[in-house]
CSV table of C-alpha atoms and ligand atoms in Angstrom, one decimal:
chain,number,residue,atom,x,y,z
A,29,MET,CA,-28.6,4.1,22.8
A,30,ASP,CA,-26.4,2.8,20.0
A,31,MET,CA,-22.7,2.8,20.9
A,32,GLN,CA,-21.7,4.8,17.8
A,33,VAL,CA,-24.3,7.5,18.4
A,34,SER,CA,-23.4,7.8,22.1
A,35,PHE,CA,-19.6,8.1,21.4
A,36,LEU,CA,-20.4,10.7,18.7
A,37,ASP,CA,-22.5,12.7,21.2
A,38,ARG,CA,-19.8,12.5,23.8
A,39,LEU,CA,-17.3,13.8,21.2
A,40,PHE,CA,-19.6,16.7,20.4
A,41,GLU,CA,-20.2,17.5,24.1
A,42,SER,CA,-16.5,17.5,24.9
A,43,GLY,CA,-15.9,19.7,21.9
A,44,LEU,CA,-13.3,17.3,20.3
A,45,LEU,CA,-15.6,17.1,17.2
A,46,ILE,CA,-17.8,19.9,16.1
A,47,GLU,CA,-21.2,19.3,14.6
A,48,THR,CA,-21.9,20.8,11.1
A,49,GLY,CA,-25.4,19.3,10.6
A,50,VAL,CA,-24.1,16.7,8.1
A,51,ASP,CA,-23.3,13.2,9.2
A,52,GLY,CA,-19.6,12.5,8.7
A,53,LEU,CA,-18.6,16.1,8.3
A,54,TYR,CA,-17.1,17.5,11.4
A,55,GLY,CA,-14.9,20.3,12.7
A,56,ARG,CA,-12.0,19.3,14.9
A,57,SER,CA,-10.8,21.0,18.1
A,58,GLY,CA,-7.2,22.0,18.7
A,59,GLN,CA,-6.9,19.1,21.1
A,60,PHE,CA,-8.1,16.6,18.5
A,61,GLU,CA,-5.6,18.0,16.0
A,62,ASP,CA,-2.8,17.9,18.5
A,63,VAL,CA,-3.4,14.1,18.9
A,64,ILE,CA,-3.2,13.7,15.1
A,65,ALA,CA,-0.1,15.8,14.9
A,66,ALA,CA,1.6,13.8,17.7
A,67,PHE,CA,0.7,10.5,16.0
A,68,GLU,CA,2.1,11.8,12.7
A,69,ARG,CA,5.3,12.6,14.4
A,70,LEU,CA,5.4,9.0,15.6
A,71,ILE,CA,4.9,7.9,12.0
A,72,ASP,CA,7.8,10.1,11.0
A,73,ARG,CA,10.0,8.6,13.8
A,74,ILE,CA,9.3,5.1,12.6
A,75,GLY,CA,9.3,5.7,8.9
A,76,GLY,CA,11.6,8.7,8.5
A,77,ALA,CA,14.8,6.8,8.0
A,78,ASP,CA,13.4,5.1,4.9
A,79,GLY,CA,13.9,8.4,3.0
A,80,ALA,CA,10.5,8.6,1.4
A,81,GLU,CA,9.9,11.6,-0.8
A,82,ALA,CA,7.2,13.8,0.9
A,83,ILE,CA,4.5,15.1,-1.4
A,84,ARG,CA,1.3,16.9,-0.3
A,85,PHE,CA,-1.6,17.1,-2.8
A,86,PRO,CA,-4.7,19.1,-2.1
A,87,PRO,CA,-8.0,17.2,-1.4
A,88,GLY,CA,-9.1,17.6,-5.0
A,89,MET,CA,-7.5,15.9,-8.0
A,90,ASN,CA,-7.4,16.3,-11.8
A,91,ARG,CA,-10.7,14.9,-12.9
A,92,ALA,CA,-9.1,13.3,-16.0
A,93,TYR,CA,-6.8,11.3,-13.7
A,94,PHE,CA,-9.7,10.4,-11.5
A,95,GLU,CA,-11.6,9.1,-14.6
A,96,LYS,CA,-8.6,7.1,-15.8
A,97,SER,CA,-8.1,5.6,-12.4
A,98,GLY,CA,-11.3,3.5,-12.8
A,99,TYR,CA,-12.7,4.7,-9.5
A,100,MET,CA,-16.2,5.1,-11.1
A,101,LYS,CA,-16.1,1.5,-12.2
A,102,SER,CA,-15.3,0.2,-8.7
A,103,PHE,CA,-16.7,2.7,-6.2
A,104,PRO,CA,-19.3,5.0,-7.9
A,105,GLN,CA,-21.2,5.2,-4.6
A,106,LEU,CA,-18.3,6.8,-2.8
A,107,ALA,CA,-17.1,9.4,-5.4
A,108,GLY,CA,-17.4,13.1,-5.1
A,109,THR,CA,-17.0,15.6,-7.9
A,110,VAL,CA,-16.7,19.4,-7.8
A,111,HIS,CA,-19.4,21.3,-9.7
A,112,SER,CA,-19.6,25.1,-10.3
A,113,PHE,CA,-21.9,27.7,-11.8
A,114,CYS,CA,-20.7,28.4,-15.3
A,115,GLY,CA,-23.6,30.4,-16.7
A,116,ASN,CA,-24.2,34.0,-17.8
A,117,ASP,CA,-26.3,36.8,-16.2
A,118,HIS,CA,-29.5,35.2,-17.4
A,119,ASP,CA,-28.6,31.9,-16.0
A,120,HIS,CA,-27.6,33.6,-12.7
A,121,LEU,CA,-31.1,35.1,-12.4
A,122,SER,CA,-32.8,31.8,-12.9
A,123,LEU,CA,-30.4,30.2,-10.4
A,124,LEU,CA,-31.3,32.7,-7.8
A,125,GLN,CA,-35.0,32.3,-8.6
A,126,CYS,CA,-34.7,28.6,-8.3
A,127,MET,CA,-33.1,29.0,-4.8
A,128,GLU,CA,-35.7,31.5,-3.8
A,129,GLU,CA,-38.4,29.0,-4.6
A,130,GLY,CA,-36.7,26.3,-2.8
A,131,LYS,CA,-36.2,24.2,-5.9
A,132,ASP,CA,-33.1,22.1,-6.8
A,133,TRP,CA,-30.7,24.8,-8.0
A,134,THR,CA,-27.8,22.4,-8.3
A,135,LYS,CA,-29.0,20.7,-11.5
A,136,GLU,CA,-27.5,23.5,-13.6
A,137,GLN,CA,-24.1,23.3,-11.9
A,138,LYS,CA,-21.4,22.0,-14.3
A,139,ALA,CA,-18.6,19.6,-13.6
A,140,THR,CA,-15.3,21.3,-13.1
A,141,ASP,CA,-11.9,19.8,-13.8
A,142,ILE,CA,-11.6,18.7,-10.2
A,143,ALA,CA,-12.8,15.5,-8.5
A,144,LEU,CA,-12.4,15.0,-4.7
A,145,THR,CA,-9.5,12.8,-3.8
A,146,PRO,CA,-10.8,9.4,-2.8
A,147,ALA,CA,-7.5,8.1,-1.4
A,148,ALA,CA,-4.3,10.0,-0.7
A,149,CYS,CA,-2.3,7.9,-3.3
A,150,TYR,CA,-4.6,8.5,-6.3
A,151,PRO,CA,-2.9,11.7,-7.6
A,152,LEU,CA,0.6,10.1,-7.1
A,153,TYR,CA,0.6,7.4,-9.8
A,154,PRO,CA,0.1,9.8,-12.9
A,155,THR,CA,2.6,12.2,-11.3
A,156,VAL,CA,5.3,9.6,-11.0
A,157,ALA,CA,4.6,8.1,-14.4
A,158,LYS,CA,5.2,11.5,-16.0
A,159,ARG,CA,8.7,11.6,-14.5
A,160,GLY,CA,9.8,8.6,-16.5
A,161,PRO,CA,11.3,5.2,-15.3
A,162,ILE,CA,11.5,4.5,-11.6
A,163,SER,CA,15.0,3.6,-10.2
A,164,GLN,CA,15.7,-0.1,-10.1
A,165,ASN,CA,16.0,0.4,-6.3
A,166,GLY,CA,12.3,1.4,-6.2
A,167,GLY,CA,10.4,4.6,-5.3
A,168,LEU,CA,9.0,5.5,-1.9
A,169,TYR,CA,6.6,8.4,-1.3
A,170,ASP,CA,5.1,9.9,1.8
A,171,LEU,CA,1.6,11.4,1.3
A,172,GLN,CA,-1.1,13.0,3.4
A,173,SER,CA,-4.4,14.3,2.2
A,174,TYR,CA,-8.0,14.9,3.2
A,175,CYS,CA,-10.0,12.3,1.3
A,176,PHE,CA,-13.7,12.3,0.4
A,177,ARG,CA,-16.0,9.4,0.5
A,178,HIS,CA,-19.8,9.7,0.3
A,179,GLU,CA,-20.7,7.4,3.2
A,180,PRO,CA,-22.7,9.5,5.6
A,181,SER,CA,-22.9,7.8,9.0
A,182,LYS,CA,-23.5,8.4,12.7
A,183,ASP,CA,-20.4,6.3,13.4
A,184,PRO,CA,-17.7,9.0,14.2
A,185,ALA,CA,-15.1,6.7,12.7
A,186,ARG,CA,-16.9,6.8,9.3
A,187,GLN,CA,-16.5,10.3,8.0
A,188,GLN,CA,-17.0,11.8,4.6
A,189,LEU,CA,-13.9,14.1,4.8
A,190,PHE,CA,-11.0,12.6,6.7
A,191,ARG,CA,-7.3,12.4,6.5
A,192,MET,CA,-5.2,9.6,5.2
A,193,ARG,CA,-1.4,9.4,5.7
A,194,GLU,CA,0.1,7.0,3.3
A,195,TYR,CA,3.4,5.5,2.2
A,196,VAL,CA,3.5,4.3,-1.3
A,197,CYS,CA,6.1,2.0,-2.7
A,198,MET,CA,6.9,1.2,-6.4
A,199,GLY,CA,9.3,-1.4,-7.5
A,200,THR,CA,9.7,-5.1,-8.1
A,201,GLU,CA,7.2,-7.5,-6.6
A,202,ALA,CA,9.6,-8.6,-3.9
A,203,HIS,CA,10.5,-5.0,-3.0
A,204,VAL,CA,6.9,-3.8,-2.6
A,205,THR,CA,5.6,-6.9,-0.8
A,206,THR,CA,8.5,-6.6,1.7
A,207,PHE,CA,7.6,-3.0,2.2
A,208,ARG,CA,4.0,-4.0,2.9
A,209,GLN,CA,5.1,-6.6,5.4
A,210,THR,CA,7.5,-4.2,7.1
A,211,TRP,CA,4.6,-1.7,7.7
A,212,MET,CA,2.2,-4.4,9.0
A,213,ASP,CA,4.8,-5.3,11.6
A,214,ARG,CA,5.5,-1.6,12.4
A,215,GLY,CA,1.8,-0.8,12.5
A,216,VAL,CA,1.1,-3.4,15.2
A,217,GLU,CA,4.2,-2.3,17.2
A,218,MET,CA,3.2,1.4,16.9
A,219,MET,CA,-0.4,0.8,18.0
A,220,ARG,CA,0.7,-1.3,21.0
A,221,SER,CA,3.1,1.5,22.0
A,222,ILE,CA,0.1,3.8,22.4
A,223,GLY,CA,-1.9,1.3,24.4
A,224,LEU,CA,-4.2,0.1,21.6
A,225,ASP,CA,-5.3,-3.5,21.1
A,226,VAL,CA,-4.8,-4.5,17.5
A,227,GLU,CA,-5.5,-7.3,15.2
A,228,ILE,CA,-4.6,-7.7,11.5
A,229,ASP,CA,-7.0,-9.4,9.1
A,230,VAL,CA,-7.4,-9.9,5.4
A,231,ALA,CA,-10.0,-7.5,3.9
A,232,ASN,CA,-11.6,-6.2,0.8
A,233,ASP,CA,-12.6,-2.8,-0.6
A,234,PRO,CA,-16.4,-2.0,-0.9
A,235,PHE,CA,-16.6,-2.7,-4.7
A,236,PHE,CA,-20.0,-1.7,-6.0
A,237,GLY,CA,-22.7,-4.0,-7.2
A,238,ARG,CA,-23.0,-7.6,-8.3
A,239,ALA,CA,-19.8,-7.5,-10.3
A,240,GLY,CA,-18.1,-6.0,-7.3
A,241,ARG,CA,-18.7,-9.1,-5.2
A,242,LEU,CA,-16.4,-11.0,-7.6
A,243,LEU,CA,-13.7,-8.3,-7.3
A,244,ALA,CA,-13.9,-8.3,-3.5
A,245,ASN,CA,-13.7,-12.1,-3.4
A,246,ASN,CA,-10.7,-12.1,-5.7
A,247,GLN,CA,-9.0,-9.4,-3.6
A,248,ARG,CA,-9.4,-11.6,-0.5
A,249,ASP,CA,-8.4,-14.8,-2.1
A,250,GLN,CA,-5.2,-13.3,-3.2
A,251,ASN,CA,-4.5,-11.5,0.1
A,252,LEU,CA,-4.2,-8.2,-1.7
A,253,LYS,CA,-5.6,-6.1,1.2
A,254,PHE,CA,-5.0,-6.4,5.0
A,255,GLU,CA,-6.4,-4.1,7.6
A,256,LEU,CA,-5.3,-3.3,11.1
A,257,LEU,CA,-8.4,-3.4,13.3
A,258,ILE,CA,-8.9,-1.6,16.6
A,259,PRO,CA,-12.0,-1.5,18.8
A,260,VAL,CA,-13.4,2.0,18.7
A,261,THR,CA,-17.1,1.9,19.2
A,262,SER,CA,-17.4,-1.8,19.6
A,263,GLN,CA,-15.3,-4.8,20.6
A,264,ALA,CA,-17.2,-7.1,18.2
A,265,ASN,CA,-17.1,-4.8,15.1
A,266,LYS,CA,-13.6,-3.4,15.2
A,267,THR,CA,-12.6,-0.4,13.1
A,268,ALA,CA,-10.0,-0.5,10.3
A,269,CYS,CA,-7.4,2.1,11.3
A,270,MET,CA,-4.7,1.1,8.8
A,271,SER,CA,-4.8,-0.7,5.5
A,272,PHE,CA,-2.0,-2.5,3.6
A,273,ASN,CA,-2.7,-2.8,-0.1
A,274,TYR,CA,-0.7,-4.7,-2.8
A,275,HIS,CA,-1.9,-3.7,-6.2
A,276,GLN,CA,0.3,-6.2,-8.1
A,277,ASP,CA,1.2,-4.5,-11.4
A,278,ALA,CA,-2.4,-3.1,-11.9
A,279,PHE,CA,-1.5,0.6,-11.3
A,280,GLY,CA,1.9,0.0,-13.1
A,281,GLN,CA,0.0,-1.2,-16.2
A,282,LYS,CA,-2.7,1.5,-16.0
A,283,TRP,CA,-0.4,4.5,-15.5
A,284,GLY,CA,2.7,3.2,-17.5
A,285,LEU,CA,4.9,3.0,-14.4
A,286,THR,CA,8.1,1.2,-15.4
A,287,LEU,CA,11.4,0.4,-13.8
A,288,GLU,CA,14.7,1.3,-15.4
A,289,ASN,CA,15.0,-2.2,-16.9
A,290,GLY,CA,11.7,-1.7,-18.7
A,291,SER,CA,9.6,-4.0,-16.5
A,292,VAL,CA,6.2,-2.8,-15.3
A,293,ALA,CA,6.4,-1.6,-11.7
A,294,HIS,CA,4.5,-3.3,-8.9
A,295,THR,CA,3.0,-1.0,-6.3
A,296,ALA,CA,1.8,-1.2,-2.7
A,297,CYS,CA,0.5,1.4,-0.3
A,298,VAL,CA,0.0,1.5,3.5
A,299,GLY,CA,-2.6,4.0,4.8
A,300,PHE,CA,-3.1,5.4,8.3
A,301,GLY,CA,-6.7,6.6,9.0
A,302,LEU,CA,-5.7,9.6,11.1
A,303,GLU,CA,-9.1,10.4,12.5
A,304,ARG,CA,-9.8,6.8,13.3
A,305,ILE,CA,-6.5,6.4,15.2
A,306,ALA,CA,-7.3,9.6,17.2
A,307,LEU,CA,-10.8,8.3,17.9
A,308,ALA,CA,-9.4,4.9,18.9
A,309,LEU,CA,-7.1,6.7,21.4
A,310,PHE,CA,-10.0,8.7,22.8
A,311,ALA,CA,-12.2,5.7,23.1
A,312,LYS,CA,-9.6,3.7,24.9
A,313,HIS,CA,-7.9,6.2,27.2
A,314,GLY,CA,-10.8,8.7,27.7
A,315,LEU,CA,-11.7,12.1,26.3
A,316,ASP,CA,-9.3,14.0,28.6
A,317,VAL,CA,-5.8,13.7,27.2
A,318,ALA,CA,-4.3,14.9,30.5
A,319,ILE,CA,-5.3,11.6,32.2
A,320,TRP,CA,-4.1,9.3,29.5
A,321,PRO,CA,-1.6,6.7,30.7
A,322,GLU,CA,1.9,8.2,31.2
A,323,ALA,CA,3.6,5.7,28.8
A,324,VAL,CA,1.1,6.7,26.1
A,325,ARG,CA,1.6,10.4,26.6
A,326,LYS,CA,5.3,9.9,26.6
A,327,THR,CA,5.3,8.0,23.3
A,328,LEU,CA,3.1,10.7,21.7
A,329,TRP,CA,4.5,13.9,23.2
A,330,GLY,CA,7.9,12.9,24.5
B,12,LIG,P1,-8.9,2.3,2.4
B,12,LIG,O1,-8.4,3.0,1.1
B,12,LIG,O2,-10.4,2.1,2.4
B,12,LIG,O3,-8.2,1.1,2.8
B,12,LIG,O4,-8.7,3.5,3.5
B,12,LIG,C1,-7.5,3.7,4.1
B,12,LIG,C2,-7.7,4.0,5.6
B,12,LIG,O5,-8.4,5.2,5.7
B,12,LIG,C3,-8.5,3.0,6.3
B,12,LIG,O6,-7.7,2.0,6.8
B,12,LIG,C4,-9.1,3.8,7.4
B,12,LIG,O7,-8.3,3.9,8.5
B,12,LIG,C5,-9.3,5.2,6.8
B,12,LIG,N1,-10.7,5.4,6.3
B,12,LIG,C6,-11.3,4.8,5.3
B,12,LIG,N2,-12.6,5.2,5.1
B,12,LIG,C7,-12.8,6.1,6.2
B,12,LIG,C8,-13.9,6.9,6.6
B,12,LIG,N3,-15.1,6.9,5.9
B,12,LIG,N4,-13.7,7.7,7.7
B,12,LIG,C9,-12.6,7.7,8.3
B,12,LIG,N5,-11.5,7.0,8.0
B,12,LIG,C10,-11.6,6.2,6.9
B,13,LIG,ZN1,-3.2,4.1,-1.4
């Protein structure tokens, strides 16, 4: 059997993940959540002294911001929007009849003002832009959100609703590229401290279509995205468990993010795929946390 399917089945059998009938949409057990909580505390220990401003957005964002972000240009295949019934009594009757007859009742649903958050940092840029210029010393933000991506898969590491913990840095080019490098070094160190084999490689986002291939090549050529890879279901095809993105001044330009001296801010973000890191730990050390190596348990739970 395929390694991804067999790992997913083992996760279901152990109760760590709970089946919902939809690929990539799972419940999590208390034990699974406890691993994520412990790893987040490790993140806090490593990054806490940097003094990032913590902000938590819900997993849905203002659709107007989502539209302005350009997500539909680059990743229409992954996007999710929230639709609701907005009709009257008569519309309600036909909706129920449609459901009764097993027809597509969703066609009459109308788009709401909410789109599902595709990456934890998306709601941040317009929020910071509204505050006015960023300190010349830069801005640093600590985010965590469930994110939605429409990519159903039997690979337990490719989910449709998953959590991303992010640090986002805004400032000068030198400032944000140093921030990114610091987290690449810290990321490697952190994963080693919990017994995971890591590798860092240049990467690209899954830009849609023919035009997307150009964008992906450009991103790679300019080293704008790196990923920290860990074997989860396969040694050959490792899983990206962290990403390190340098946006140059693209988001600064788009959202009007400026520094106190009037220059356009550069931005970078580092993202931890929390479910993927938990899954990498379960794949490496076994599904029973009680028998994980003592050093790993100590790093995570003290
Ligand atoms: P990205 O914005 O694609 O670089 O995503 C940031 C991080 O989120 C990645 O490095 C992964 O660890 C995680 N991630 C991305 N897509 C998924 C997914 N479909 N399921 C679980 N984790 C994901
Ligand atoms: Zn980000």
